[in-house]
Amino acid sequence: MFNGVEIVNLAAYFGAAIAVSLSSISAGFGEGHTAAIASKALARQPESSDKISKTMLISQAVTETCAIFSLVVALLLLFGGATKDSGGIVKASSLLAAGLAMGLGSIGPGFGSGFTGAQACKSIGRMPKSESDITGNMIVGQALSQASSTFALVVALLLIYAVPDFEGLNIYEQLLKAILYFSASIAIGLGTLGPGSAIGYVAGRSSDMLGRYPRQRAVLVRSMILGAAVTESTAIYSLVIAFLLMFAV
Amino acid sequence: MTKKKIIWLFIIVMVIQVLLSFKLEYKINVGINPDTGKFGVWNTHHPTKIQDQVTEEFQPDLYLRNQGIEPTIYGSRKLYEFFQIFSKNGAINAFKLIRMILIIDIVFLAIILYMRRNMGSKPSKRQLVFEMVYGFIDDLTTETLGKQNAHFTPYILTIFLFILSANFIGIVPIPGFMEPTRNLNVPLGMGLVIISVVHYVSIKKSGFKDYLKGYAEPFFALAPINVIGEVSKVISISFRLFGNVLGGAIIMLVVSSLTKYVILPVGMNLFFGLFVGTIQAFVFTILAVSYIAVVIFD
Amino acid sequence: MEGMEFIAKAAAYFGAAFCMGIGALGPALGEGFVAAKACEGIARSPENAALLTRTMLLGQAVTESTGIYSLVIALLLIFST
């Protein structure tokens, strides 16, 4: 009943659509927020316009990372060759799950990185002299924030490429495998929502403080990295649960 | 001057590799040829399907068996059976991991011994770099742990430099080179060692009785949760490193073969190898120091 | 494997995924808030940086306990069915 290449292709197309559409929500919002705050800072400090716009562009490029990851997953789902030759409900479920994992997983980092970029632009407007320090701090914070979208991407790629064929199983066992892969995607997708945005908040506040107290750069960057690293641990628990659901059960 | 030369050399080697793999779909191997048994350079056909490439990179034994080839190491079946001690179905992975760690250790030792021999009160440029790194980690430990605990610095520095070089070695464009931290065993082992040090410091500071009492806080029934909290520290510190490095490796592989190895992999190599590698090494170090600090000053 | 057993297993796996996914949300936001405020405090009084960092770590460890509870429940759901 469920064996067929059509249902696999259908799931792949649907997963691609989910990945790109969900990720573009947060990336679009984040970049727009950055641009809005940067414009505000520009209106206040027109003489340092080049510095502010440079930082804005860098931050938008890093914020775009999670959207690019989603685009990669979507392209793989459409043209990756995983859909052509094998059938079955397990394959269909894992391809749909890959799209869902990447789409959900890029929401948090998008919002977080956008907030960081906005605070950095505001901070440069206040203290144009320490532009390079603030930009460096911002990039490190955004990279930490995007680490959770990297986790989602790992799970999505494994779902696309590391799922074996289950030909000999009966219908209940196949359905159970399908549910397992789908659950893994939900665990990692929802699990990166909080850490991604919270790390962005941490990095944003520290960038803001760097603009007010530029002398405390070393200790500020260090405590930001430490706080962000501890905040990330729940995303890592989700990654562990997703791996267990995929490979250990 | 030298920095520019190194960058140019890197770019040229990458471009040559890109051209070869793009044009010919062949992979260059250096070492003992499994067919002829002679040492040298030879080509093997490179798989073009992404699925095959992922399997070949991460489960080489399985890939070879699927192709109908009996897996060997350097053409020797005996060596393969020896490495099956470590892992029944992943002997090639175990061999690669041990090889990479040995390479890192030897390079590391050679650099350190060379630096020690040529140390002087009038520091050369190379010595300045090492002194800068040492001072950086020394500042970190003395500021977090206090001046009386400066004896932790060599240990922390060793961890930092090992993870840093382990993350960096993946960008060396030699076939077969990979980051040892990509294998879960390395980060998990390092996390276990770090948490053991934390517990050792805790027992040394407060005695074994008070150390056990610390688990029964705030009341006795929560003891299992406290134990799980300690275990989760190991999981979070090691899976953070593992997930980031593995993610970089998988993304590199898939994007490179999607773009047919043109231009983009160089930039991604730099981002995931140098930038993310440095950040994750630093995060690992700073977390280790902070765990020790919480125990010492609690 | 038939009807009821299948439903029980499927529900357990779904439950584990939702448990860890949603359980990761709150602790992460809370820890992020703690870390952000600690950064502000360190910027205002850098002489207390070591004390503030330790306090931040302890606070985050307590905040994370709910995340660890979800992890435990998810593991139980996966391995006890």
XYZ file of C-alpha atoms in Angstrom:
628
model
C 0.000 0.000 0.000
C 2.735 2.429 1.003
C 5.477 1.198 -1.307
C 6.069 3.556 -4.135
C 8.490 6.108 -5.435
C 5.690 8.699 -5.699
C 5.184 9.007 -1.970
C 8.943 9.438 -1.444
C 9.110 12.183 -4.044
C 6.044 13.851 -2.534
C 7.639 13.814 0.914
C 10.905 15.216 -0.450
C 9.178 18.120 -2.198
C 7.077 18.855 0.861
C 10.150 18.734 3.111
C 12.039 21.141 0.853
C 9.154 23.593 0.994
C 8.952 23.364 4.803
C 12.700 23.867 5.243
C 12.950 26.986 3.121
C 9.705 28.582 4.265
C 10.282 28.162 8.010
C 13.881 29.338 7.833
C 13.038 32.430 5.804
C 10.675 33.634 8.555
C 13.393 34.058 11.139
C 16.225 35.051 8.814
C 14.048 37.719 7.229
C 12.919 39.029 10.592
C 16.443 39.046 12.001
C 17.966 40.866 9.060
C 15.136 43.365 8.971
C 15.574 44.063 12.685
C 19.289 44.624 12.171
C 18.630 47.005 9.298
C 16.038 48.940 11.301
C 18.287 49.461 14.319
C 21.218 50.288 12.045
C 19.143 52.973 10.320
C 18.263 54.425 13.713
C 21.937 54.511 14.691
C 22.796 56.081 11.339
C 20.279 58.859 11.838
C 21.909 59.634 15.176
C 25.509 59.382 13.966
C 25.585 60.194 10.240
C 29.378 60.747 10.218
C 30.139 57.086 11.055
C 27.806 55.772 8.395
C 30.389 53.586 6.647
C 31.286 51.732 9.840
C 27.669 51.079 10.767
C 26.669 49.893 7.314
C 29.730 47.644 7.094
C 28.850 45.961 10.378
C 25.222 45.702 9.308
C 26.181 43.902 6.113
C 28.518 41.484 7.936
C 25.865 40.693 10.518
C 23.224 40.106 7.856
C 25.569 37.762 6.022
C 26.107 35.694 9.171
C 22.390 35.739 9.989
C 21.753 34.394 6.507
C 23.810 31.262 7.340
C 20.875 29.285 8.691
C 18.764 30.203 5.665
C 21.595 29.035 3.392
C 21.773 25.756 5.311
C 18.050 25.313 4.720
C 18.514 26.087 1.058
C 21.230 23.416 0.848
C 18.926 20.860 2.476
C 16.088 21.819 0.153
C 18.323 21.524 -2.921
C 19.535 18.127 -1.728
C 15.954 16.998 -1.217
C 15.014 18.158 -4.719
C 18.118 17.202 -6.727
C 20.271 15.163 -4.355
C 19.566 11.836 -5.979
C 18.176 10.394 -2.761
C 14.661 10.337 -4.151
C 15.087 8.547 -7.423
C 15.741 4.891 -6.823
C 14.313 3.768 -3.512
C 10.830 3.692 -2.112
C 9.008 3.003 1.102
C 7.341 4.891 3.898
C 10.529 4.975 6.017
C 12.397 6.841 3.306
C 9.454 9.208 2.797
C 9.231 9.960 6.499
C 12.949 10.554 6.866
C 13.043 12.968 3.925
C 10.075 14.929 5.274
C 11.723 14.886 8.708
C 14.968 16.269 7.263
C 13.113 19.287 5.897
C 11.239 19.789 9.153
C 14.407 19.507 11.282
C 16.275 22.090 9.251
C 13.281 24.421 9.026
C 12.504 24.362 12.744
C 16.181 24.370 13.648
C 16.908 27.596 11.818
C 14.195 29.649 13.525
C 16.027 30.249 16.794
C 19.464 31.101 15.371
C 17.893 33.498 12.875
C 16.140 35.528 15.561
C 19.179 35.387 17.853
C 21.734 36.459 15.280
C 19.471 39.257 14.126
C 19.221 40.601 17.683
C 23.015 40.419 18.075
C 23.595 42.311 14.849
C 21.093 44.995 15.812
C 22.696 45.560 19.219
C 26.159 45.679 17.630
C 25.041 48.354 15.151
C 23.492 50.386 17.968
C 26.668 50.015 19.967
C 28.857 51.192 17.082
C 26.626 54.212 16.702
C 27.406 55.051 20.307
C 31.144 54.310 20.193
C 32.452 54.354 16.604
C 36.074 54.119 17.806
C 35.797 50.526 19.049
C 34.178 49.318 15.839
C 36.578 46.421 15.242
C 36.192 45.101 18.808
C 32.408 45.188 18.608
C 32.335 43.531 15.206
C 34.647 40.755 16.378
C 32.534 40.148 19.457
C 29.408 40.107 17.299
C 30.823 37.568 14.844
C 31.923 35.212 17.629
C 28.504 35.457 19.299
C 26.679 34.876 16.034
C 28.877 31.888 15.239
C 28.006 30.383 18.630
C 24.347 31.061 17.947
C 24.567 29.437 14.517
C 26.170 26.337 16.076
C 22.692 25.123 17.000
C 21.597 25.425 13.374
C 24.695 23.381 12.500
C 23.362 20.654 14.806
C 20.025 20.743 12.982
C 21.851 20.533 9.664
C 23.817 17.485 10.834
C 20.602 15.696 11.792
C 18.939 16.689 8.512
C 21.852 15.444 6.395
C 22.030 12.198 8.346
C 18.290 11.755 7.844
C 18.762 12.198 4.110
C 21.858 10.025 3.663
C 22.253 7.609 6.563
C 18.815 5.960 6.597
C 19.025 2.371 5.345
C 16.280 0.570 3.432
C 13.860 -1.506 5.480
C 12.461 -3.895 2.930
C 11.866 -7.012 5.021
C 9.885 -5.450 7.862
C 6.136 -5.684 8.246
C 3.895 -2.641 8.079
C 3.843 -1.930 11.829
C 7.624 -2.050 12.148
C 8.022 0.192 9.117
C 5.553 2.681 10.577
C 7.460 2.628 13.877
C 10.757 3.373 12.095
C 9.056 6.219 10.228
C 7.793 7.652 13.520
C 11.284 7.353 15.046
C 12.898 9.440 12.311
C 10.110 11.993 12.475
C 10.515 12.239 16.272
C 14.252 12.803 15.912
C 13.609 15.764 13.656
C 11.082 17.244 16.096
C 13.494 16.839 19.029
C 16.365 18.654 17.349
C 14.102 21.214 15.635
C 12.313 22.362 18.774
C 15.413 21.900 20.912
C 17.459 24.474 18.992
C 14.723 27.115 19.209
C 15.557 28.262 22.725
C 19.373 28.064 22.686
C 19.690 29.781 19.311
C 17.708 32.826 20.327
C 19.054 32.929 23.908
C 22.690 32.887 22.758
C 21.826 35.687 20.367
C 20.420 37.656 23.315
C 23.599 37.080 25.371
C 25.856 38.147 22.507
C 23.659 41.171 21.805
C 23.755 42.405 25.395
C 27.527 41.937 25.567
C 27.975 43.850 22.290
C 25.833 46.634 23.720
C 27.909 46.722 26.916
C 31.107 46.728 24.832
C 29.942 50.002 23.314
C 29.419 51.515 26.761
C 32.511 50.154 28.529
C 35.042 49.489 25.741
C 37.916 48.989 28.205
C 36.528 45.706 29.566
C 36.776 44.000 26.202
C 38.756 40.874 27.186
C 36.681 39.926 30.217
C 33.397 40.753 28.442
C 34.145 38.576 25.417
C 35.283 35.742 27.667
C 32.195 35.803 29.880
C 29.990 36.053 26.794
C 31.582 32.904 25.330
C 31.239 31.073 28.654
C 27.588 32.057 29.132
C 26.719 31.168 25.553
C 28.481 27.814 25.817
C 26.527 26.833 28.910
C 23.297 28.052 27.318
C 23.950 25.750 24.390
C 23.891 22.606 26.529
C 20.146 22.010 26.156
C 20.568 22.023 22.381
C 23.225 19.354 22.870
C 20.833 17.261 24.965
C 18.351 17.483 22.099
C 21.077 16.405 19.685
C 21.825 13.391 21.866
C 18.135 12.442 22.019
C 17.854 12.825 18.249
C 20.912 10.598 17.688
C 19.518 8.002 20.088
C 16.149 8.027 18.340
C 17.821 7.673 14.966
C 20.502 5.070 15.660
C 20.072 3.412 19.042
C 16.448 2.228 19.043
C 56.021 37.954 3.883
C 55.978 34.362 5.097
C 52.295 34.543 5.992
C 51.475 35.559 2.430
C 53.603 32.720 1.056
C 51.827 30.163 3.212
C 48.426 31.453 2.135
C 49.443 31.315 -1.534
C 50.799 27.784 -1.143
C 47.544 26.745 0.512
C 45.464 28.269 -2.275
C 47.603 26.697 -5.025
C 47.405 23.224 -3.482
C 43.648 23.574 -3.021
C 43.192 24.709 -6.634
C 45.219 21.773 -7.954
C 43.185 19.370 -5.857
C 39.953 21.019 -7.005
C 40.933 20.787 -10.663
C 41.999 17.169 -10.411
C 38.915 15.981 -8.609
C 36.615 18.064 -10.808
C 38.087 17.117 -14.135
C 39.056 13.528 -13.676
C 36.790 12.262 -10.894
C 39.903 10.535 -9.607
C 41.341 10.637 -6.123
C 45.076 10.800 -5.468
C 46.393 8.376 -2.864
C 49.846 8.414 -1.307
C 51.269 5.401 0.501
C 51.508 1.690 -0.145
C 49.486 0.660 -3.152
C 47.176 -2.195 -2.138
C 47.295 -3.744 -5.632
C 51.054 -3.783 -6.260
C 52.373 -3.540 -2.702
C 54.797 -0.732 -3.653
C 55.150 2.687 -2.057
C 54.112 5.570 -4.254
C 51.349 7.701 -5.683
C 48.378 6.181 -7.467
C 44.827 7.061 -8.477
C 41.558 5.443 -7.540
C 38.201 6.147 -9.056
C 36.251 8.542 -6.910
C 32.571 7.825 -6.291
C 30.296 10.485 -7.669
C 27.087 9.785 -5.750
C 26.830 11.826 -2.551
C 25.407 8.898 -0.614
C 28.429 6.763 -1.504
C 30.803 9.579 -0.578
C 29.181 10.034 2.842
C 29.378 6.304 3.499
C 32.968 6.132 2.283
C 34.021 9.019 4.501
C 32.290 7.986 7.708
C 31.905 4.188 7.456
C 34.746 3.005 5.195
C 34.395 -0.646 6.238
C 30.728 -0.713 5.319
C 31.419 1.045 2.021
C 34.092 -1.455 1.028
C 31.876 -4.406 1.975
C 28.980 -2.948 -0.019
C 31.318 -2.689 -3.010
C 32.229 -6.334 -2.557
C 35.834 -5.600 -1.557
C 37.452 -7.196 1.473
C 38.562 -4.257 3.670
C 42.301 -4.038 4.357
C 44.713 -1.535 5.872
C 47.656 -0.688 3.564
C 46.820 -3.869 1.700
C 47.449 -5.989 4.749
C 44.740 -8.247 6.110
C 46.665 -8.974 9.307
C 46.854 -5.288 10.247
C 43.111 -5.057 9.685
C 42.452 -7.993 11.990
C 44.711 -6.410 14.602
C 42.713 -3.195 14.563
C 39.490 -5.142 14.949
C 40.418 -5.283 18.654
C 39.232 -1.677 18.927
C 36.102 -2.020 16.853
C 34.717 -5.126 15.207
C 32.997 -3.360 12.310
C 34.955 -0.108 12.198
C 38.588 -1.146 12.165
C 39.544 1.311 9.428
C 37.995 4.160 11.416
C 39.947 3.097 14.506
C 43.149 2.896 12.501
C 42.590 6.353 10.963
C 41.861 7.851 14.378
C 44.994 6.399 15.958
C 47.089 7.474 12.983
C 45.813 11.069 13.177
C 46.371 11.299 16.940
C 49.903 9.951 16.555
C 50.634 12.480 13.809
C 49.372 15.314 15.998
C 51.375 14.100 18.977
C 54.599 13.762 16.998
C 54.266 17.166 15.325
C 53.370 18.694 18.671
C 56.320 17.150 20.482
C 58.723 18.141 17.702
C 57.572 21.771 17.809
C 57.698 21.944 21.600
C 61.168 20.339 21.812
C 62.472 22.670 19.101
C 61.064 25.676 20.927
C 62.547 24.544 24.230
C 65.990 24.116 22.740
C 65.993 27.521 21.099
C 64.613 29.429 24.056
C 66.451 32.584 25.035
C 66.085 35.748 27.053
C 66.025 37.650 23.755
C 62.884 36.057 22.265
C 62.679 35.323 18.576
C 59.433 35.811 16.670
C 58.380 32.185 17.054
C 59.064 32.270 20.755
C 56.965 35.437 21.037
C 53.974 33.624 19.522
C 54.291 30.803 22.046
C 54.747 33.227 24.919
C 51.629 35.065 23.793
C 49.565 31.866 23.817
C 50.984 30.882 27.199
C 50.283 34.332 28.616
C 46.729 34.219 27.276
C 45.956 30.917 29.008
C 47.893 31.984 32.104
C 45.752 35.131 32.378
C 42.636 32.982 32.034
C 43.607 30.562 34.810
C 44.998 33.113 37.250
C 42.012 35.415 36.838
C 39.452 32.630 37.229
C 41.190 30.327 39.707
C 43.271 32.856 41.633
C 47.044 33.323 41.792
C 47.517 30.424 44.247
C 46.219 27.939 41.633
C 48.518 28.907 38.787
C 49.829 25.336 38.667
C 46.781 24.400 36.563
C 48.101 26.455 33.645
C 50.266 23.775 31.916
C 47.421 21.275 32.017
C 44.864 23.725 30.661
C 47.314 24.883 27.990
C 47.914 21.309 26.879
C 44.184 20.704 26.495
C 43.769 23.930 24.528
C 46.676 23.285 22.172
C 45.712 19.649 21.583
C 42.105 20.481 20.653
C 43.240 23.445 18.573
C 45.693 21.374 16.533
C 43.186 18.528 16.294
C 40.622 20.909 14.818
C 43.143 22.591 12.505
C 44.628 19.450 11.011
C 41.434 18.763 9.037
C 42.170 21.660 6.676
C 45.514 20.228 5.570
C 44.769 19.199 1.977
C 46.231 15.705 2.177
C 43.892 12.785 1.393
C 43.046 10.787 4.479
C 43.661 13.624 6.909
C 40.734 14.218 9.227
C 40.035 15.867 12.549
C 40.383 13.313 15.370
C 37.721 15.280 17.253
C 35.257 14.168 14.574
C 35.281 10.732 16.212
C 33.126 10.692 19.360
C 35.744 8.767 21.351
C 38.196 11.683 21.486
C 35.850 14.409 22.838
C 34.186 11.923 25.190
C 37.535 10.836 26.584
C 38.677 14.413 27.061
C 35.387 15.320 28.748
C 35.721 12.355 31.123
C 39.286 13.343 31.994
C 38.261 16.939 32.683
C 35.344 15.979 34.906
C 37.580 13.492 36.755
C 40.025 16.318 37.451
C 37.130 18.450 38.731
C 36.037 15.682 41.114
C 39.614 15.047 42.220
C 40.013 18.725 43.089
C 36.711 18.623 44.934
C 37.696 15.570 47.032
C 41.133 17.011 47.731
C 39.638 20.268 48.900
C 36.800 19.104 51.146
C 37.528 15.478 52.028
C 35.682 12.391 50.838
C 32.849 12.634 53.391
C 31.875 16.194 52.568
C 32.230 15.409 48.872
C 29.625 12.653 49.214
C 27.440 14.931 51.317
C 27.429 17.433 48.470
C 25.287 15.025 46.430
C 22.508 15.048 49.043
C 21.759 18.726 48.552
C 19.253 20.311 49.047
C 17.786 17.074 50.459
C 18.603 13.410 50.197
C 15.943 12.359 47.686
C 17.534 14.524 44.967
C 20.804 12.554 44.975
C 20.090 10.677 41.689
C 19.314 13.966 39.958
C 22.620 15.411 41.201
C 24.501 12.408 39.845
C 22.747 12.776 36.489
C 23.671 16.463 36.540
C 27.347 15.505 36.826
C 27.035 12.985 33.985
C 25.278 15.555 31.816
C 28.299 17.846 32.240
C 30.431 15.243 30.475
C 27.811 14.835 27.761
C 27.401 18.538 27.119
C 31.123 19.376 27.098
C 32.036 16.533 24.758
C 29.035 16.563 22.416
C 29.469 20.311 21.898
C 32.914 19.770 20.390
C 31.877 16.590 18.571
C 28.705 18.070 17.067
C 30.417 21.170 15.761
C 33.377 19.370 14.200
C 31.229 16.580 12.732
C 28.780 19.170 11.410
C 31.600 21.024 9.710
C 32.919 17.806 8.188
C 29.544 16.655 6.832
C 28.694 20.111 5.467
C 32.101 20.332 3.793
C 31.666 16.943 2.160
C 28.116 17.480 0.902
C 28.587 21.068 -0.296
C 31.901 20.207 -1.987
C 30.361 17.430 -3.989
C 27.271 19.541 -4.782
C 29.480 22.313 -6.212
C 31.912 19.826 -7.803
C 34.801 21.091 -5.613
C 34.888 24.582 -7.176
C 36.000 27.576 -5.016
C 33.370 27.296 -2.259
C 35.071 24.457 -0.287
C 38.151 26.646 0.317
C 36.116 29.288 2.094
C 34.093 26.729 4.015
C 37.301 24.981 5.026
C 38.603 28.229 6.438
C 35.346 28.959 8.263
C 34.767 25.525 9.799
C 38.411 24.565 10.269
C 39.990 27.756 11.520
C 37.170 29.889 12.918
C 34.773 27.334 14.418
C 37.742 25.158 15.414
C 39.346 27.988 17.393
C 36.088 29.000 19.043
C 35.231 25.440 20.074
C 38.743 24.798 21.429
C 38.491 27.967 23.478
C 34.980 27.090 24.677
C 36.180 23.659 25.812
C 39.108 25.216 27.687
C 37.091 27.956 29.340
C 34.424 25.479 30.455
C 37.087 23.229 31.983
C 38.593 26.155 33.899
C 35.171 27.320 35.076
C 34.125 23.880 36.311
C 37.329 23.732 38.373
C 36.749 27.297 39.613
C 33.214 26.514 40.817
C 34.547 23.546 42.801
C 37.477 25.451 44.308
C 35.532 28.499 45.488
C 32.227 26.883 46.376
C 4.102 -6.331 17.041
C 0.421 -5.554 16.793
C -2.065 -2.787 17.587
C -1.657 -1.695 21.198
C 2.073 -2.308 21.463
C 2.694 -0.312 18.315
C 0.603 2.593 19.599
C 2.404 2.552 22.952
C 5.860 2.577 21.354
C 4.968 5.241 18.843
C 3.506 7.441 21.572
C 6.592 6.939 23.736
C 8.965 8.013 20.958
C 6.833 11.000 20.015
C 6.591 11.893 23.691
C 10.358 11.694 24.127
C 10.922 14.010 21.173
C 8.389 16.586 22.346
C 9.628 16.300 25.940
C 13.216 17.136 25.025
C 12.306 19.657 22.333
C 9.967 21.767 24.417
C 11.876 21.090 27.626
C 14.962 22.641 26.063
C 13.142 25.902 25.398
C 12.670 27.256 28.919
C 16.088 26.477 30.435
C 17.856 27.892 27.389
C 15.960 31.180 27.542
C 16.543 31.402 31.291
C 20.255 30.652 31.016
C 20.599 33.167 28.222
C 18.963 35.812 30.422
C 21.318 34.949 33.288
C 24.355 35.147 31.027
C 23.255 38.460 29.510
C 22.729 40.038 32.933
C 26.074 38.655 34.115
C 27.754 40.289 31.106
C 26.151 43.615 32.042
C 27.286 43.226 35.636
C 30.843 42.398 34.592
C 30.946 45.407 32.312
C 29.781 47.696 35.144
C 32.114 46.303 37.825
C 34.995 44.423 36.202
C 36.829 44.020 39.528
C 34.208 41.437 40.583
C 34.447 39.515 37.301
C 35.573 36.201 38.826
C 32.840 36.253 41.481
C 30.180 37.209 38.913
C 31.289 34.457 36.541
C 31.058 31.833 39.281
C 27.649 33.087 40.357
C 26.505 32.983 36.744
C 27.675 29.378 36.391
C 25.937 28.295 39.582
C 22.721 30.053 38.576
C 22.848 28.472 35.154
C 23.468 25.041 36.677
C 20.309 25.401 38.767
C 18.345 26.775 35.804
C 19.458 23.863 33.703
C 18.042 21.306 36.129
C 14.648 21.384 34.398
C 16.411 20.687 31.116
C 18.120 17.706 32.758
C 14.732 16.503 34.049
C 13.425 16.522 30.470
C 16.517 14.646 29.327
C 15.946 11.989 31.982
C 12.275 11.630 31.115
C 13.079 11.395 27.415
C 15.705 8.706 28.046
C 13.247 6.772 30.222
C 10.594 7.018 27.514
C 12.998 5.789 24.847
C 14.554 2.900 26.733
C 11.854 1.654 29.104
C 9.131 0.823 26.563
